[in-house]
Amino acid sequence: MTNPTTSPPALLTWASRTLGARPAVKDVSHPRENSRVWRLDLPEALRFYLKISPKAVMYERETLALRSAAPALGADCAPQLRASSAEHLALLLTAVPGRPLKQLELSPVEEARAHRHGGALLARLHAAGDLSGPRRAEAEQALQAAAEGADRHLAAAGDRLTAPQQKLVRQLAEELRNLPPLPLAYIHGDAWDRNLMWSAARQQAGWIDFERSRAATAVQDFVLMACSTWTDRPDLRAACLQGYGRNLTVEEQHALKCLAAIDAVSCLVWGPKLDDPHVTARGRRTLDRLMAGVFA
């Protein structure tokens, strides 16, 4: 992490009391200003994580997901919430076996196996959430909300997009508004290789970081992979969807294209703002593919 932080003493005391012992602490935050995560190691290889959510809404989304939908993935396939503190936006979580897929060097066959397992877990998650009442309304309006964000992102990106690129993004946002109803789901919201765990020893996948989970359309959970991992690896797309249990419908495929355009503009806003060249490059590449008509 570029700006290491020390775990707040009061929270470490709270975590130690909950775990029944004082752990060894290591800062494992992402290299972002608002990322605050510590690994807590106890004897006999017991491991937990102490996480402070950047925003109240992220804390609320993650605690809800871990209490309601994520248990459907299985005990070792998602973190278990040991304790939480709304006052400090803090979560005490169990560790998921393995390492993030992004950090591993695997054979193409093993990568495909990991994505197949990851897709199967997404299918469980999508079916597990409660989509009644206000959450169903949120899910039904998810694509409209995404489309409405396009103009805001375009204004913030300014001249980072050419006039033809801006025109295409606006056109795809409008097409997103006019799509028929699509399958709804309780989505992970940040599903890509950074948050997909793989244990080679167990041949088991798992998902972490549920702070963006919400009721939405199912296809929205595939945007990040479509704009990154799947770009050069159609075999991984096929494996993930095989695990998921179905291919995307024609309407979902078009929604994915529209959502990718909006994600690209968002990348061109947040990449420079966070000084993250990888995010910026993702946005540039997605726009280039859309302009060339090769996004699939």
PDB file of C-alpha atoms in Angstrom:
ATOM      1  CA  MET A   1       0.000   0.000   0.000  1.00  0.00           C
ATOM      2  CA  THR A   2       1.286   3.475  -0.842  1.00  0.00           C
ATOM      3  CA  ASN A   3      -0.027   5.047   2.400  1.00  0.00           C
ATOM      4  CA  PRO A   4       0.247   2.408   5.154  1.00  0.00           C
ATOM      5  CA  THR A   5      -2.154   2.783   8.023  1.00  0.00           C
ATOM      6  CA  THR A   6      -2.127   1.398  11.534  1.00  0.00           C
ATOM      7  CA  SER A   7      -5.203  -0.447  12.700  1.00  0.00           C
ATOM      8  CA  PRO A   8      -7.128   1.725  15.198  1.00  0.00           C
ATOM      9  CA  PRO A   9      -6.362   0.460  18.735  1.00  0.00           C
ATOM     10  CA  ALA A  10     -10.025   0.425  19.769  1.00  0.00           C
ATOM     11  CA  LEU A  11     -10.962  -1.716  16.766  1.00  0.00           C
ATOM     12  CA  LEU A  12      -8.054  -4.075  17.324  1.00  0.00           C
ATOM     13  CA  THR A  13      -9.155  -4.496  20.931  1.00  0.00           C
ATOM     14  CA  TRP A  14     -12.712  -5.156  19.718  1.00  0.00           C
ATOM     15  CA  ALA A  15     -11.478  -7.736  17.200  1.00  0.00           C
ATOM     16  CA  SER A  16      -9.214  -9.409  19.772  1.00  0.00           C
ATOM     17  CA  ARG A  17     -12.073  -9.654  22.259  1.00  0.00           C
ATOM     18  CA  THR A  18     -14.313 -11.200  19.595  1.00  0.00           C
ATOM     19  CA  LEU A  19     -11.645 -13.704  18.528  1.00  0.00           C
ATOM     20  CA  GLY A  20     -10.631 -14.524  22.086  1.00  0.00           C
ATOM     21  CA  ALA A  21      -6.943 -13.747  21.476  1.00  0.00           C
ATOM     22  CA  ARG A  22      -4.722 -10.907  20.293  1.00  0.00           C
ATOM     23  CA  PRO A  23      -3.669 -11.603  16.692  1.00  0.00           C
ATOM     24  CA  ALA A  24      -0.617 -10.639  14.681  1.00  0.00           C
ATOM     25  CA  VAL A  25      -1.653  -7.753  12.434  1.00  0.00           C
ATOM     26  CA  LYS A  26      -0.578  -6.965   8.866  1.00  0.00           C
ATOM     27  CA  ASP A  27      -1.839  -4.138   6.666  1.00  0.00           C
ATOM     28  CA  VAL A  28      -3.115  -5.656   3.391  1.00  0.00           C
ATOM     29  CA  SER A  29      -5.018  -2.640   2.071  1.00  0.00           C
ATOM     30  CA  HIS A  30      -5.222  -2.014  -1.659  1.00  0.00           C
ATOM     31  CA  PRO A  31      -3.072   0.877  -2.954  1.00  0.00           C
ATOM     32  CA  ARG A  32      -5.960   3.320  -2.670  1.00  0.00           C
ATOM     33  CA  GLU A  33      -6.460   6.124  -0.196  1.00  0.00           C
ATOM     34  CA  ASN A  34      -9.785   4.778   1.089  1.00  0.00           C
ATOM     35  CA  SER A  35      -8.775   1.108   1.411  1.00  0.00           C
ATOM     36  CA  ARG A  36      -8.288  -0.029   5.021  1.00  0.00           C
ATOM     37  CA  VAL A  37      -7.936  -3.785   5.508  1.00  0.00           C
ATOM     38  CA  TRP A  38      -5.796  -5.726   7.988  1.00  0.00           C
ATOM     39  CA  ARG A  39      -5.001  -9.424   8.115  1.00  0.00           C
ATOM     40  CA  LEU A  40      -5.294 -10.918  11.581  1.00  0.00           C
ATOM     41  CA  ASP A  41      -3.318 -14.120  12.171  1.00  0.00           C
ATOM     42  CA  LEU A  42      -3.873 -16.383  15.164  1.00  0.00           C
ATOM     43  CA  PRO A  43      -2.005 -19.568  16.142  1.00  0.00           C
ATOM     44  CA  GLU A  44      -2.679 -22.797  14.234  1.00  0.00           C
ATOM     45  CA  ALA A  45      -3.007 -20.918  10.915  1.00  0.00           C
ATOM     46  CA  LEU A  46      -6.283 -19.235  11.832  1.00  0.00           C
ATOM     47  CA  ARG A  47      -6.756 -16.106   9.741  1.00  0.00           C
ATOM     48  CA  PHE A  48      -9.305 -13.298   9.747  1.00  0.00           C
ATOM     49  CA  TYR A  49      -9.631  -9.852   8.178  1.00  0.00           C
ATOM     50  CA  LEU A  50     -10.576  -6.542   9.754  1.00  0.00           C
ATOM     51  CA  LYS A  51     -12.030  -4.185   7.182  1.00  0.00           C
ATOM     52  CA  ILE A  52     -13.261  -0.602   7.477  1.00  0.00           C
ATOM     53  CA  SER A  53     -15.703   0.291   4.702  1.00  0.00           C
ATOM     54  CA  PRO A  54     -15.001   3.547   2.825  1.00  0.00           C
ATOM     55  CA  LYS A  55     -18.657   4.614   3.002  1.00  0.00           C
ATOM     56  CA  ALA A  56     -21.720   3.783   5.058  1.00  0.00           C
ATOM     57  CA  VAL A  57     -23.584   2.498   1.993  1.00  0.00           C
ATOM     58  CA  MET A  58     -20.742   0.047   1.258  1.00  0.00           C
ATOM     59  CA  TYR A  59     -20.787  -1.161   4.857  1.00  0.00           C
ATOM     60  CA  GLU A  60     -24.545  -1.663   4.659  1.00  0.00           C
ATOM     61  CA  ARG A  61     -24.340  -3.506   1.330  1.00  0.00           C
ATOM     62  CA  GLU A  62     -21.566  -5.827   2.487  1.00  0.00           C
ATOM     63  CA  THR A  63     -23.115  -6.674   5.852  1.00  0.00           C
ATOM     64  CA  LEU A  64     -26.443  -7.391   4.165  1.00  0.00           C
ATOM     65  CA  ALA A  65     -24.822  -9.605   1.544  1.00  0.00           C
ATOM     66  CA  LEU A  66     -22.774 -11.547   4.080  1.00  0.00           C
ATOM     67  CA  ARG A  67     -25.782 -12.088   6.340  1.00  0.00           C
ATOM     68  CA  SER A  68     -28.337 -12.966   3.679  1.00  0.00           C
ATOM     69  CA  ALA A  69     -27.092 -14.039   0.237  1.00  0.00           C
ATOM     70  CA  ALA A  70     -23.390 -14.965   0.467  1.00  0.00           C
ATOM     71  CA  PRO A  71     -23.949 -17.959   2.800  1.00  0.00           C
ATOM     72  CA  ALA A  72     -25.573 -19.702  -0.166  1.00  0.00           C
ATOM     73  CA  LEU A  73     -22.110 -19.961  -1.749  1.00  0.00           C
ATOM     74  CA  GLY A  74     -20.841 -22.237   1.008  1.00  0.00           C
ATOM     75  CA  ALA A  75     -18.771 -21.696   4.149  1.00  0.00           C
ATOM     76  CA  ASP A  76     -15.392 -21.534   2.370  1.00  0.00           C
ATOM     77  CA  CYS A  77     -16.579 -19.813  -0.799  1.00  0.00           C
ATOM     78  CA  ALA A  78     -17.351 -16.402   0.718  1.00  0.00           C
ATOM     79  CA  PRO A  79     -16.269 -14.631   3.897  1.00  0.00           C
ATOM     80  CA  GLN A  80     -18.299 -15.242   7.013  1.00  0.00           C
ATOM     81  CA  LEU A  81     -19.181 -12.209   9.083  1.00  0.00           C
ATOM     82  CA  ARG A  82     -17.922 -12.820  12.617  1.00  0.00           C
ATOM     83  CA  ALA A  83     -18.818  -9.348  13.906  1.00  0.00           C
ATOM     84  CA  SER A  84     -19.564  -5.831  12.686  1.00  0.00           C
ATOM     85  CA  SER A  85     -19.539  -2.299  14.074  1.00  0.00           C
ATOM     86  CA  ALA A  86     -21.863   0.225  12.444  1.00  0.00           C
ATOM     87  CA  GLU A  87     -20.232   2.995  14.468  1.00  0.00           C
ATOM     88  CA  HIS A  88     -16.835   2.364  12.870  1.00  0.00           C
ATOM     89  CA  LEU A  89     -18.110   0.826   9.585  1.00  0.00           C
ATOM     90  CA  ALA A  90     -15.970  -2.166  10.547  1.00  0.00           C
ATOM     91  CA  LEU A  91     -16.348  -5.824   9.600  1.00  0.00           C
ATOM     92  CA  LEU A  92     -14.526  -8.803  11.083  1.00  0.00           C
ATOM     93  CA  LEU A  93     -14.407 -11.523   8.435  1.00  0.00           C
ATOM     94  CA  THR A  94     -13.179 -15.084   8.061  1.00  0.00           C
ATOM     95  CA  ALA A  95     -10.595 -15.768   5.358  1.00  0.00           C
ATOM     96  CA  VAL A  96     -11.517 -17.486   2.086  1.00  0.00           C
ATOM     97  CA  PRO A  97      -9.043 -20.216   1.052  1.00  0.00           C
ATOM     98  CA  GLY A  98      -6.668 -19.495  -1.807  1.00  0.00           C
ATOM     99  CA  ARG A  99      -5.431 -16.286  -3.413  1.00  0.00           C
ATOM    100  CA  PRO A 100      -7.000 -13.778  -5.813  1.00  0.00           C
ATOM    101  CA  LEU A 101      -6.906 -15.167  -9.335  1.00  0.00           C
ATOM    102  CA  LYS A 102      -5.220 -11.961 -10.517  1.00  0.00           C
ATOM    103  CA  GLN A 103      -2.160 -12.832  -8.409  1.00  0.00           C
ATOM    104  CA  LEU A 104      -1.783 -16.406  -9.658  1.00  0.00           C
ATOM    105  CA  GLU A 105       0.086 -17.848 -12.622  1.00  0.00           C
ATOM    106  CA  LEU A 106      -2.036 -20.761 -13.805  1.00  0.00           C
ATOM    107  CA  SER A 107      -2.241 -22.865 -16.925  1.00  0.00           C
ATOM    108  CA  PRO A 108      -5.084 -21.969 -19.312  1.00  0.00           C
ATOM    109  CA  VAL A 109      -6.890 -25.146 -18.244  1.00  0.00           C
ATOM    110  CA  GLU A 110      -6.626 -24.227 -14.562  1.00  0.00           C
ATOM    111  CA  GLU A 111      -7.736 -20.639 -15.259  1.00  0.00           C
ATOM    112  CA  ALA A 112     -10.792 -21.925 -17.100  1.00  0.00           C
ATOM    113  CA  ARG A 113     -11.569 -24.246 -14.195  1.00  0.00           C
ATOM    114  CA  ALA A 114     -11.389 -21.312 -11.759  1.00  0.00           C
ATOM    115  CA  HIS A 115     -13.711 -19.195 -13.919  1.00  0.00           C
ATOM    116  CA  ARG A 116     -16.136 -22.102 -14.288  1.00  0.00           C
ATOM    117  CA  HIS A 117     -16.315 -22.474 -10.520  1.00  0.00           C
ATOM    118  CA  GLY A 118     -16.615 -18.696 -10.135  1.00  0.00           C
ATOM    119  CA  GLY A 119     -19.520 -18.620 -12.572  1.00  0.00           C
ATOM    120  CA  ALA A 120     -21.289 -21.398 -10.665  1.00  0.00           C
ATOM    121  CA  LEU A 121     -20.943 -19.390  -7.444  1.00  0.00           C
ATOM    122  CA  LEU A 122     -22.376 -16.286  -9.123  1.00  0.00           C
ATOM    123  CA  ALA A 123     -25.384 -18.347 -10.180  1.00  0.00           C
ATOM    124  CA  ARG A 124     -25.950 -19.319  -6.540  1.00  0.00           C
ATOM    125  CA  LEU A 125     -25.564 -15.739  -5.385  1.00  0.00           C
ATOM    126  CA  HIS A 126     -27.922 -14.394  -8.050  1.00  0.00           C
ATOM    127  CA  ALA A 127     -30.626 -16.788  -6.904  1.00  0.00           C
ATOM    128  CA  ALA A 128     -30.079 -16.268  -3.172  1.00  0.00           C
ATOM    129  CA  GLY A 129     -30.921 -12.620  -2.620  1.00  0.00           C
ATOM    130  CA  ASP A 130     -34.294 -11.290  -1.563  1.00  0.00           C
ATOM    131  CA  LEU A 131     -35.728  -9.344  -4.506  1.00  0.00           C
ATOM    132  CA  SER A 132     -39.045  -8.424  -2.943  1.00  0.00           C
ATOM    133  CA  GLY A 133     -40.334  -4.958  -2.128  1.00  0.00           C
ATOM    134  CA  PRO A 134     -37.867  -2.070  -2.432  1.00  0.00           C
ATOM    135  CA  ARG A 135     -35.073  -4.346  -3.660  1.00  0.00           C
ATOM    136  CA  ARG A 136     -37.140  -5.465  -6.644  1.00  0.00           C
ATOM    137  CA  ALA A 137     -37.813  -1.831  -7.489  1.00  0.00           C
ATOM    138  CA  GLU A 138     -34.068  -1.148  -7.227  1.00  0.00           C
ATOM    139  CA  ALA A 139     -33.319  -4.070  -9.538  1.00  0.00           C
ATOM    140  CA  GLU A 140     -35.944  -3.027 -12.084  1.00  0.00           C
ATOM    141  CA  GLN A 141     -34.487   0.500 -12.228  1.00  0.00           C
ATOM    142  CA  ALA A 142     -30.832  -0.587 -12.331  1.00  0.00           C
ATOM    143  CA  LEU A 143     -30.323  -0.186 -16.074  1.00  0.00           C
ATOM    144  CA  GLN A 144     -32.083   3.178 -16.081  1.00  0.00           C
ATOM    145  CA  ALA A 145     -29.812   4.331 -13.269  1.00  0.00           C
ATOM    146  CA  ALA A 146     -26.746   3.186 -15.197  1.00  0.00           C
ATOM    147  CA  ALA A 147     -27.921   5.002 -18.333  1.00  0.00           C
ATOM    148  CA  GLU A 148     -28.547   8.189 -16.383  1.00  0.00           C
ATOM    149  CA  GLY A 149     -24.985   8.060 -15.090  1.00  0.00           C
ATOM    150  CA  ALA A 150     -23.579   8.224 -18.619  1.00  0.00           C
ATOM    151  CA  ASP A 151     -24.091  11.987 -19.031  1.00  0.00           C
ATOM    152  CA  ARG A 152     -22.541  12.638 -15.620  1.00  0.00           C
ATOM    153  CA  HIS A 153     -19.462  10.588 -16.496  1.00  0.00           C
ATOM    154  CA  LEU A 154     -19.181  12.221 -19.919  1.00  0.00           C
ATOM    155  CA  ALA A 155     -19.266  15.685 -18.389  1.00  0.00           C
ATOM    156  CA  ALA A 156     -16.558  14.715 -15.896  1.00  0.00           C
ATOM    157  CA  ALA A 157     -14.374  13.052 -18.551  1.00  0.00           C
ATOM    158  CA  GLY A 158     -14.513  16.088 -20.823  1.00  0.00           C
ATOM    159  CA  ASP A 159     -12.021  16.041 -23.688  1.00  0.00           C
ATOM    160  CA  ARG A 160     -10.636  12.641 -22.717  1.00  0.00           C
ATOM    161  CA  LEU A 161     -13.167  11.342 -25.252  1.00  0.00           C
ATOM    162  CA  THR A 162     -13.385  12.393 -28.879  1.00  0.00           C
ATOM    163  CA  ALA A 163     -16.667  13.723 -30.250  1.00  0.00           C
ATOM    164  CA  PRO A 164     -17.399  10.403 -32.064  1.00  0.00           C
ATOM    165  CA  GLN A 165     -16.726   8.481 -28.846  1.00  0.00           C
ATOM    166  CA  GLN A 166     -19.064  10.739 -26.879  1.00  0.00           C
ATOM    167  CA  LYS A 167     -21.746  10.268 -29.516  1.00  0.00           C
ATOM    168  CA  LEU A 168     -21.416   6.474 -29.373  1.00  0.00           C
ATOM    169  CA  VAL A 169     -21.616   6.387 -25.567  1.00  0.00           C
ATOM    170  CA  ARG A 170     -24.748   8.552 -25.583  1.00  0.00           C
ATOM    171  CA  GLN A 171     -26.305   6.346 -28.252  1.00  0.00           C
ATOM    172  CA  LEU A 172     -25.601   3.158 -26.283  1.00  0.00           C
ATOM    173  CA  ALA A 173     -26.898   4.727 -23.067  1.00  0.00           C
ATOM    174  CA  GLU A 174     -30.138   5.570 -24.846  1.00  0.00           C
ATOM    175  CA  GLU A 175     -30.384   2.016 -26.203  1.00  0.00           C
ATOM    176  CA  LEU A 176     -29.898   0.724 -22.650  1.00  0.00           C
ATOM    177  CA  ARG A 177     -32.936   2.742 -21.548  1.00  0.00           C
ATOM    178  CA  ASN A 178     -35.072   1.141 -24.242  1.00  0.00           C
ATOM    179  CA  LEU A 179     -34.241  -2.521 -23.627  1.00  0.00           C
ATOM    180  CA  PRO A 180     -37.045  -4.870 -22.529  1.00  0.00           C
ATOM    181  CA  PRO A 181     -37.009  -6.209 -18.943  1.00  0.00           C
ATOM    182  CA  LEU A 182     -34.008  -8.451 -18.295  1.00  0.00           C
ATOM    183  CA  PRO A 183     -33.430 -11.177 -15.660  1.00  0.00           C
ATOM    184  CA  LEU A 184     -32.989  -9.700 -12.200  1.00  0.00           C
ATOM    185  CA  ALA A 185     -30.551 -10.903  -9.551  1.00  0.00           C
ATOM    186  CA  TYR A 186     -28.750 -10.113  -6.348  1.00  0.00           C
ATOM    187  CA  ILE A 187     -25.325  -9.367  -7.813  1.00  0.00           C
ATOM    188  CA  HIS A 188     -21.810  -9.293  -6.379  1.00  0.00           C
ATOM    189  CA  GLY A 189     -21.214  -5.935  -8.052  1.00  0.00           C
ATOM    190  CA  ASP A 190     -17.401  -6.189  -8.264  1.00  0.00           C
ATOM    191  CA  ALA A 191     -16.949  -9.578  -9.904  1.00  0.00           C
ATOM    192  CA  TRP A 192     -13.568  -9.911 -11.582  1.00  0.00           C
ATOM    193  CA  ASP A 193     -10.177 -11.538 -11.070  1.00  0.00           C
ATOM    194  CA  ARG A 194      -9.177  -9.294  -8.167  1.00  0.00           C
ATOM    195  CA  ASN A 195     -12.047 -10.635  -6.064  1.00  0.00           C
ATOM    196  CA  LEU A 196     -12.192 -14.209  -7.374  1.00  0.00           C
ATOM    197  CA  MET A 197     -10.252 -16.501  -5.055  1.00  0.00           C
ATOM    198  CA  TRP A 198      -8.816 -19.794  -6.217  1.00  0.00           C
ATOM    199  CA  SER A 199      -7.368 -22.571  -4.071  1.00  0.00           C
ATOM    200  CA  ALA A 200      -5.376 -24.972  -6.238  1.00  0.00           C
ATOM    201  CA  ALA A 201      -5.049 -27.404  -3.335  1.00  0.00           C
ATOM    202  CA  ARG A 202      -8.820 -27.590  -2.892  1.00  0.00           C
ATOM    203  CA  GLN A 203      -9.712 -26.942  -6.541  1.00  0.00           C
ATOM    204  CA  GLN A 204     -12.183 -24.431  -5.142  1.00  0.00           C
ATOM    205  CA  ALA A 205     -13.197 -20.871  -5.970  1.00  0.00           C
ATOM    206  CA  GLY A 206     -14.594 -18.164  -3.727  1.00  0.00           C
ATOM    207  CA  TRP A 207     -15.698 -14.542  -3.936  1.00  0.00           C
ATOM    208  CA  ILE A 208     -14.642 -11.740  -1.599  1.00  0.00           C
ATOM    209  CA  ASP A 209     -15.424  -7.994  -1.248  1.00  0.00           C
ATOM    210  CA  PHE A 210     -19.221  -7.727  -1.339  1.00  0.00           C
ATOM    211  CA  GLU A 211     -19.334  -3.979  -0.689  1.00  0.00           C
ATOM    212  CA  ARG A 212     -20.928  -3.270  -4.089  1.00  0.00           C
ATOM    213  CA  SER A 213     -23.473  -6.086  -3.935  1.00  0.00           C
ATOM    214  CA  ARG A 214     -27.043  -5.052  -4.674  1.00  0.00           C
ATOM    215  CA  ALA A 215     -30.268  -5.886  -6.458  1.00  0.00           C
ATOM    216  CA  ALA A 216     -29.787  -5.282 -10.195  1.00  0.00           C
ATOM    217  CA  THR A 217     -29.954  -7.061 -13.536  1.00  0.00           C
ATOM    218  CA  ALA A 218     -27.930 -10.266 -13.665  1.00  0.00           C
ATOM    219  CA  VAL A 219     -25.878  -9.125 -16.661  1.00  0.00           C
ATOM    220  CA  GLN A 220     -24.411  -6.234 -14.665  1.00  0.00           C
ATOM    221  CA  ASP A 221     -22.245  -8.743 -12.792  1.00  0.00           C
ATOM    222  CA  PHE A 222     -20.342  -9.573 -15.984  1.00  0.00           C
ATOM    223  CA  VAL A 223     -19.322  -6.059 -17.062  1.00  0.00           C
ATOM    224  CA  LEU A 224     -15.933  -5.923 -15.340  1.00  0.00           C
ATOM    225  CA  MET A 225     -14.868  -9.310 -16.689  1.00  0.00           C
ATOM    226  CA  ALA A 226     -16.097  -8.411 -20.180  1.00  0.00           C
ATOM    227  CA  CYS A 227     -13.960  -5.242 -20.074  1.00  0.00           C
ATOM    228  CA  SER A 228     -10.843  -6.918 -18.703  1.00  0.00           C
ATOM    229  CA  THR A 229     -10.222 -10.660 -18.415  1.00  0.00           C
ATOM    230  CA  TRP A 230     -12.489 -11.759 -21.237  1.00  0.00           C
ATOM    231  CA  THR A 231     -11.083  -9.264 -23.749  1.00  0.00           C
ATOM    232  CA  ASP A 232      -8.307 -11.608 -24.881  1.00  0.00           C
ATOM    233  CA  ARG A 233      -9.682 -14.814 -23.403  1.00  0.00           C
ATOM    234  CA  PRO A 234     -13.006 -15.918 -24.902  1.00  0.00           C
ATOM    235  CA  ASP A 235     -12.305 -19.327 -23.378  1.00  0.00           C
ATOM    236  CA  LEU A 236     -12.645 -17.811 -19.907  1.00  0.00           C
ATOM    237  CA  ARG A 237     -15.924 -16.154 -20.853  1.00  0.00           C
ATOM    238  CA  ALA A 238     -17.201 -19.518 -22.102  1.00  0.00           C
ATOM    239  CA  ALA A 239     -16.012 -21.260 -18.924  1.00  0.00           C
ATOM    240  CA  CYS A 240     -17.622 -18.695 -16.619  1.00  0.00           C
ATOM    241  CA  LEU A 241     -20.958 -18.861 -18.399  1.00  0.00           C
ATOM    242  CA  GLN A 242     -20.792 -22.647 -18.506  1.00  0.00           C
ATOM    243  CA  GLY A 243     -20.445 -22.613 -14.729  1.00  0.00           C
ATOM    244  CA  TYR A 244     -23.195 -20.008 -14.518  1.00  0.00           C
ATOM    245  CA  GLY A 245     -25.499 -22.479 -16.232  1.00  0.00           C
ATOM    246  CA  ARG A 246     -26.652 -20.456 -19.219  1.00  0.00           C
ATOM    247  CA  ASN A 247     -25.497 -18.123 -21.964  1.00  0.00           C
ATOM    248  CA  LEU A 248     -26.531 -14.498 -22.013  1.00  0.00           C
ATOM    249  CA  THR A 249     -29.632 -13.720 -24.053  1.00  0.00           C
ATOM    250  CA  VAL A 250     -29.377 -11.491 -27.112  1.00  0.00           C
ATOM    251  CA  GLU A 251     -30.846  -8.631 -25.072  1.00  0.00           C
ATOM    252  CA  GLU A 252     -28.377  -9.230 -22.245  1.00  0.00           C
ATOM    253  CA  GLN A 253     -25.472  -9.253 -24.689  1.00  0.00           C
ATOM    254  CA  HIS A 254     -26.578  -5.870 -26.017  1.00  0.00           C
ATOM    255  CA  ALA A 255     -27.004  -4.565 -22.473  1.00  0.00           C
ATOM    256  CA  LEU A 256     -23.460  -5.742 -21.726  1.00  0.00           C
ATOM    257  CA  LYS A 257     -22.167  -3.703 -24.661  1.00  0.00           C
ATOM    258  CA  CYS A 258     -24.050  -0.609 -23.488  1.00  0.00           C
ATOM    259  CA  LEU A 259     -22.879  -1.046 -19.906  1.00  0.00           C
ATOM    260  CA  ALA A 260     -19.294  -1.500 -21.113  1.00  0.00           C
ATOM    261  CA  ALA A 261     -19.453   1.907 -22.797  1.00  0.00           C
ATOM    262  CA  ILE A 262     -20.567   3.534 -19.552  1.00  0.00           C
ATOM    263  CA  ASP A 263     -17.887   1.661 -17.598  1.00  0.00           C
ATOM    264  CA  ALA A 264     -15.274   2.899 -20.086  1.00  0.00           C
ATOM    265  CA  VAL A 265     -16.192   6.540 -19.509  1.00  0.00           C
ATOM    266  CA  SER A 266     -16.187   5.964 -15.761  1.00  0.00           C
ATOM    267  CA  CYS A 267     -12.667   4.545 -16.082  1.00  0.00           C
ATOM    268  CA  LEU A 268     -11.523   7.698 -17.870  1.00  0.00           C
ATOM    269  CA  VAL A 269     -12.862   9.746 -14.953  1.00  0.00           C
ATOM    270  CA  TRP A 270     -11.611   7.643 -12.064  1.00  0.00           C
ATOM    271  CA  GLY A 271      -8.353   6.369 -13.563  1.00  0.00           C
ATOM    272  CA  PRO A 272      -6.721   9.820 -13.706  1.00  0.00           C
ATOM    273  CA  LYS A 273      -8.394  10.897 -10.468  1.00  0.00           C
ATOM    274  CA  LEU A 274      -6.950   7.901  -8.595  1.00  0.00           C
ATOM    275  CA  ASP A 275      -3.686   8.011 -10.562  1.00  0.00           C
ATOM    276  CA  ASP A 276      -4.396   4.443 -11.669  1.00  0.00           C
ATOM    277  CA  PRO A 277      -3.082   3.842 -15.206  1.00  0.00           C
ATOM    278  CA  HIS A 278      -4.607   0.348 -15.315  1.00  0.00           C
ATOM    279  CA  VAL A 279      -8.139   1.676 -14.858  1.00  0.00           C
ATOM    280  CA  THR A 280      -7.523   4.362 -17.488  1.00  0.00           C
ATOM    281  CA  ALA A 281      -6.124   1.791 -19.912  1.00  0.00           C
ATOM    282  CA  ARG A 282      -9.181  -0.426 -19.408  1.00  0.00           C
ATOM    283  CA  GLY A 283     -11.444   2.445 -20.367  1.00  0.00           C
ATOM    284  CA  ARG A 284      -9.367   3.330 -23.423  1.00  0.00           C
ATOM    285  CA  ARG A 285      -9.288  -0.235 -24.646  1.00  0.00           C
ATOM    286  CA  THR A 286     -13.027  -0.732 -24.209  1.00  0.00           C
ATOM    287  CA  LEU A 287     -13.759   2.460 -26.140  1.00  0.00           C
ATOM    288  CA  ASP A 288     -11.384   1.414 -28.923  1.00  0.00           C
ATOM    289  CA  ARG A 289     -13.127  -1.952 -29.212  1.00  0.00           C
ATOM    290  CA  LEU A 290     -16.560  -0.335 -29.240  1.00  0.00           C
ATOM    291  CA  MET A 291     -15.531   2.174 -31.910  1.00  0.00           C
ATOM    292  CA  ALA A 292     -14.057  -0.641 -34.003  1.00  0.00           C
ATOM    293  CA  GLY A 293     -17.235  -2.695 -33.618  1.00  0.00           C
ATOM    294  CA  VAL A 294     -15.411  -5.693 -32.155  1.00  0.00           C
ATOM    295  CA  PHE A 295     -16.823  -5.678 -28.615  1.00  0.00           C
ATOM    296  CA  ALA A 296     -18.589  -8.966 -27.927  1.00  0.00           C
TER     297      ALA A 296
END
